[in-house]
Coordinates of C-alpha atoms in Angstrom, one line a residue:
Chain R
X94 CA 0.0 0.0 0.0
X95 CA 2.4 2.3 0.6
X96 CA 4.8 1.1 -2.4
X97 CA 4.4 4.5 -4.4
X98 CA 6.0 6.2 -1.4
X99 CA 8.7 4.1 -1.2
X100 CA 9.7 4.1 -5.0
X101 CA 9.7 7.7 -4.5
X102 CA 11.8 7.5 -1.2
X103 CA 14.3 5.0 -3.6
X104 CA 14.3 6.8 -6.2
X105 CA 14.8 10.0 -4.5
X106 CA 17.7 8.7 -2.7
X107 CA 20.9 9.8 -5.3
X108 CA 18.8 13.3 -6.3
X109 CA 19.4 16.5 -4.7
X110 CA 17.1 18.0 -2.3
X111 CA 16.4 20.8 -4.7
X112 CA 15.5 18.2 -7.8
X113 CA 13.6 15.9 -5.2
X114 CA 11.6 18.9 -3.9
X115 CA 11.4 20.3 -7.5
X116 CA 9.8 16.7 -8.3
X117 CA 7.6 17.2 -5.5
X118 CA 6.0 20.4 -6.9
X119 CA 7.4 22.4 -3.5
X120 CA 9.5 24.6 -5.5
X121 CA 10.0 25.9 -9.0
X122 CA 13.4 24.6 -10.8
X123 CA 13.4 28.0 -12.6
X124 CA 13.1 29.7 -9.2
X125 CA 16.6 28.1 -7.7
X126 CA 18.1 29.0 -10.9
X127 CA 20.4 31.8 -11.5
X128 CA 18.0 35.1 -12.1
X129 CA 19.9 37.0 -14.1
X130 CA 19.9 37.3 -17.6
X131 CA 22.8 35.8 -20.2
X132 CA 24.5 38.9 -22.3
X133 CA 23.8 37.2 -25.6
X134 CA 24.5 40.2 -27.9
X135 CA 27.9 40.7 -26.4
X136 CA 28.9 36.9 -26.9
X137 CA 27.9 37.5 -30.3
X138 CA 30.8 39.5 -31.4
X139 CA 34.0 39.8 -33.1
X140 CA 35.8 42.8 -32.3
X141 CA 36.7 44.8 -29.1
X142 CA 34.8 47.9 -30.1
X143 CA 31.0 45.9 -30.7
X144 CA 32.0 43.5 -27.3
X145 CA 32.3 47.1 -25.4
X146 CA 29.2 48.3 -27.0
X147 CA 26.9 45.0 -26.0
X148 CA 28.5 45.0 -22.3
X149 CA 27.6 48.8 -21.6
X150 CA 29.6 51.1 -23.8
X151 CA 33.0 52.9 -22.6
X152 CA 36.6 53.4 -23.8
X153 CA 39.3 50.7 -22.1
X154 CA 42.3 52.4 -20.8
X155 CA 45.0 50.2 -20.9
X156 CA 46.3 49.5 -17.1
X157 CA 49.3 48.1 -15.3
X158 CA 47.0 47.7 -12.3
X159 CA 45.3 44.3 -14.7
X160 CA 47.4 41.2 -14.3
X161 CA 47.6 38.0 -15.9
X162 CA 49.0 35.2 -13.5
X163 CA 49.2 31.4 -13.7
X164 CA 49.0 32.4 -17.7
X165 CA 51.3 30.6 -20.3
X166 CA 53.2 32.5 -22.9
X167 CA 53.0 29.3 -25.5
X168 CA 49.7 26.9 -25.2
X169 CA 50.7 23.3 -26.0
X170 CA 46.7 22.7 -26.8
X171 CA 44.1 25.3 -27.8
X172 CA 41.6 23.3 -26.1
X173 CA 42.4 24.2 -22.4
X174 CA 44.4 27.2 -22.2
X175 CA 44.5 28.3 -18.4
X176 CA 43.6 32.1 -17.5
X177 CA 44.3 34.0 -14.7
X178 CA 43.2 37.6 -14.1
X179 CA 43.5 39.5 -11.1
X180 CA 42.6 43.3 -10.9
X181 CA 44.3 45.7 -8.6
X182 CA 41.7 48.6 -9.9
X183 CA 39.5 50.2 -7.1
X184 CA 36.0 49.1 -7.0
X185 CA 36.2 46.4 -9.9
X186 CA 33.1 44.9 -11.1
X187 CA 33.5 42.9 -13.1
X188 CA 36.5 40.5 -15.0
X189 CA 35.9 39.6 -18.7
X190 CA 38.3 37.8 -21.0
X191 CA 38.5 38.0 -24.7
X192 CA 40.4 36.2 -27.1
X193 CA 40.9 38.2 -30.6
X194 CA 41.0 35.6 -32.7
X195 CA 38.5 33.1 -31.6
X196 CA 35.1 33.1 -33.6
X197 CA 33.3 35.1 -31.1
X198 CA 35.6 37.3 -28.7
X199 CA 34.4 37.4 -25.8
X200 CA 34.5 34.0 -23.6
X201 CA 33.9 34.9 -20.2
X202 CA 32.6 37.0 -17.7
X203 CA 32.5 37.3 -14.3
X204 CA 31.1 39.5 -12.2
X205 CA 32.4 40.3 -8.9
X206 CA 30.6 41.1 -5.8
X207 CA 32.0 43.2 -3.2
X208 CA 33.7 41.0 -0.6
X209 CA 34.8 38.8 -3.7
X210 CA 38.7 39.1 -4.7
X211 CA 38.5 40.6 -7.9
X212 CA 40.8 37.5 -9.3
X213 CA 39.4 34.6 -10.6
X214 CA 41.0 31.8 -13.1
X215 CA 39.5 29.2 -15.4
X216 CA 40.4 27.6 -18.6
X217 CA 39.4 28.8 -22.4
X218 CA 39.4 27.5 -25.9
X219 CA 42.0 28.9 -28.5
X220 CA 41.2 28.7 -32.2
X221 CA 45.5 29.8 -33.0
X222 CA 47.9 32.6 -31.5
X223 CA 46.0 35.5 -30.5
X224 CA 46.1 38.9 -28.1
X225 CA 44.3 37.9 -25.0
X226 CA 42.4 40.5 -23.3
X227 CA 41.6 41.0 -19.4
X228 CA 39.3 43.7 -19.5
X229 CA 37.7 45.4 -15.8
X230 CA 34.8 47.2 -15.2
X231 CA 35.8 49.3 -12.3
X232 CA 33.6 52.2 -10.8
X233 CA 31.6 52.6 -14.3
X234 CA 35.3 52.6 -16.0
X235 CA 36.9 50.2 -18.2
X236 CA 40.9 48.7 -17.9
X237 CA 42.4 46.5 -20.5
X238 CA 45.6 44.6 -20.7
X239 CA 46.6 42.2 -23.2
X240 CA 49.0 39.6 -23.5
X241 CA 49.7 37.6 -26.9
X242 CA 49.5 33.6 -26.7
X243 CA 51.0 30.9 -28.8
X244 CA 49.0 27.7 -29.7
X245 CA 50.7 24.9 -31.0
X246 CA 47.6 23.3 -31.9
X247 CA 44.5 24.7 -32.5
X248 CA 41.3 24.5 -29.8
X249 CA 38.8 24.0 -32.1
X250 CA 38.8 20.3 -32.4
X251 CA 37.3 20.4 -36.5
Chain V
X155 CA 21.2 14.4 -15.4
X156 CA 24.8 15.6 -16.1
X157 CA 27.6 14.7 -13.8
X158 CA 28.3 16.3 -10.2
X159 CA 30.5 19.3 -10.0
X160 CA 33.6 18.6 -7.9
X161 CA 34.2 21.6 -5.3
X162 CA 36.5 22.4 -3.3
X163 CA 36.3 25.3 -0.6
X164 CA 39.1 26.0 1.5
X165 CA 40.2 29.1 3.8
X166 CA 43.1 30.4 2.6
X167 CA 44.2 33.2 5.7
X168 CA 41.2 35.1 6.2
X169 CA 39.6 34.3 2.4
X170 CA 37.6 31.2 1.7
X171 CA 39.1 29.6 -1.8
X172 CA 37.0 28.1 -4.2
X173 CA 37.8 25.8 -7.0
X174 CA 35.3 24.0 -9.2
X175 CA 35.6 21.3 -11.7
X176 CA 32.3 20.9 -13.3
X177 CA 31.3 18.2 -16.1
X178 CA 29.9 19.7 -19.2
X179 CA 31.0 18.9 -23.2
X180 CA 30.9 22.6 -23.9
X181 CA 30.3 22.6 -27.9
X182 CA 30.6 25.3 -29.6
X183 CA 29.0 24.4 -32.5
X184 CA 31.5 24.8 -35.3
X185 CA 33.2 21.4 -34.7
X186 CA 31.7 18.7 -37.0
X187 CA 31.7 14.7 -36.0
X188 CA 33.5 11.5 -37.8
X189 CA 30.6 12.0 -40.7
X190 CA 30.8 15.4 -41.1
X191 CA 27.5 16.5 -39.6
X192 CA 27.8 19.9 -37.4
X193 CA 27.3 19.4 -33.6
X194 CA 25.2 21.6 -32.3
X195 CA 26.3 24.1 -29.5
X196 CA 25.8 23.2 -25.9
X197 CA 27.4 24.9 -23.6
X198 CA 27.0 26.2 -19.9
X199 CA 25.9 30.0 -20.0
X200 CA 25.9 31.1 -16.5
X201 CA 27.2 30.2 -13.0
X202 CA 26.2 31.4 -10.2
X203 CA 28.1 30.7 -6.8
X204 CA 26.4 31.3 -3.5
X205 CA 28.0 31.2 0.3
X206 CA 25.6 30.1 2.7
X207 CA 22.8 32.8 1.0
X208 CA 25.0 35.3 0.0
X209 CA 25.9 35.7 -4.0
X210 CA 29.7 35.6 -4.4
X211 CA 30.3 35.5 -8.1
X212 CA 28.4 35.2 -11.0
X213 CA 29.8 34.3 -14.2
X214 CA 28.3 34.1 -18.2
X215 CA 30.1 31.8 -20.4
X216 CA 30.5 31.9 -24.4
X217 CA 31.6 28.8 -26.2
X218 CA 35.0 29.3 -25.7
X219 CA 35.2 28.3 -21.6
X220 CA 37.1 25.0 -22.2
X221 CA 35.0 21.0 -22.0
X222 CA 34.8 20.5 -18.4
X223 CA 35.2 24.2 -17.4
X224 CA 37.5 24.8 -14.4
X225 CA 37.4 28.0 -12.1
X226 CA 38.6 29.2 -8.8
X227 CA 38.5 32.5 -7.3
X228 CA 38.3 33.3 -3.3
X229 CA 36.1 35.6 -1.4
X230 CA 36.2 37.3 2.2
X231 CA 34.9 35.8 5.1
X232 CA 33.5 32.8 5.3
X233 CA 34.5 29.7 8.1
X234 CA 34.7 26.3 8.4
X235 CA 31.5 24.6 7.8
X236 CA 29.6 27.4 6.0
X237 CA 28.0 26.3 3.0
X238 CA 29.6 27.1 -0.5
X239 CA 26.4 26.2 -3.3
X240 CA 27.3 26.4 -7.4
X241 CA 24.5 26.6 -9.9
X242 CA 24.8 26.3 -14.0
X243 CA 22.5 26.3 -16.1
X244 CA 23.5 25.8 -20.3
X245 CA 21.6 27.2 -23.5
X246 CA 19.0 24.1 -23.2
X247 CA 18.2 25.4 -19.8
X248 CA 19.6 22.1 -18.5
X249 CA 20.8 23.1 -14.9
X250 CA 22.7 21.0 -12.2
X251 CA 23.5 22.5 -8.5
X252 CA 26.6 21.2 -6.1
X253 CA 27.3 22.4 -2.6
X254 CA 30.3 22.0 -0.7
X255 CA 31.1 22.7 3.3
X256 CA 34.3 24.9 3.9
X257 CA 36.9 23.7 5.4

């Protein structure tokens, strides 16, 4: 009689609690989801002056206080090309990473609370050599720096 | 329902570090397979990393965050046992959430 309940108890068991009580009807999947909306214009484009434009307008200044770190000068593989950015810039809001010569320039973006380090590192995709660009949003203001790296062998797997 | 996310949150001085491994293919959709057919792009769009309730980053992804996408970054504050929750969700509105306890 009270099989149903235990299926779902079973089944239940290797879920999270936010599927299970998703499943359940209790909460909204879309609700635990991130809010805020994906910048799909500025992912979109191919140059530095229409990737400013679809983040928010503004001229980059370029800035010895933008770092690269834990970043190679020759990429063995495109495919996974570590990135690290950190920003010494007052107020930065944000940490965004282009790659010139990739099909669409901009890869990432992250946006940095305050109380958050404004330093952050990941991996990207590298279709050959290219300028890289670490661009901050800092107090309405944007800071570039650039830093040219090698691929042996291209990131785009085709 | 893809893969966990392997996190790790540790304090580093008086900064809790966070490093993330998370599972995803990442296409970008200009690669082609063995018979030449175009895969379609999948990819993970945004990421959103929460301590205890509190937002502490939030990222947006193109096509070009590598398959399997690793990122770290630390934030003030935070002690051992708080909660450290990551959220994705990619352009088929597929979404997976991981938590990890600081330590």
């Amino acid at each position: 009689m009270d099989r149903h309940r235990r299926q779902a108890l079973k089944s239940g068991g290797g879920l999270s609690l936010v599927a299970l009580l998703a499943a359940a009807g209790w909460i909204d999947p879309a609700a635990a989801a991130p809010a805020e909306a994906w910048n799909k214009a500025a992912f979109q484009t191919h140059d530095m002056d229409s990737t400013l434009k679809a983040l928010g307008d503004g001229t980059p200044v370029p800035s010895a206080n933008v770092v690269f770190f834990s970043t190679p000068d020759i990429a063995e593989n495109g495919a996974v090309v570590p990135v690290g950015i950190t920003s010494k810039v007052p107020n930065t809001e944000s940490i965004a990473i282009l790659v010139e010569k990739n099909p669409n320039m901009l890869a990432a973006l992250f946006e940095i609370p305050t109380g958050t380090e404004p330093a952050i590192t990941t991996r990207v995709k590298m279709r050959e050599t290219s300028n890289v660009y670490a661009l901050v949003k800092a107090g309405g203001n944007y800071y570039v720096t650039s830093k040219e790296i090698k691929v042996t062998l291209g990131g785009c797997g085709g | 329902m893809p893969d966990p996310m392997k996190i790790r949150a540790n304090l580093v001085g008086d900064s809790t570090e966070v490093k993330v491994l998370m599972s995803h293919e990442m296409d970008t959709g200009l690669a082609k397979d063995s018979s030449g057919k175009v895969i379609p792009a999948w990819f993970i769009q945004k990421v959103t990393v929460l301590h205890n309730d509190q937002q502490v980053l939030y990222a947006q992804w193109g096509t070009a965050v590598s398959k399997n996408p690793f990122m770290s970054f630390k934030f003030k504050g935070g002690a051992k046992g708080d909660k450290v929750t990551i959220t994705w969700v990619d352009n088929h509105n597929e979404t997976r959430t991981d938590s990890a306890v600081v330590g």
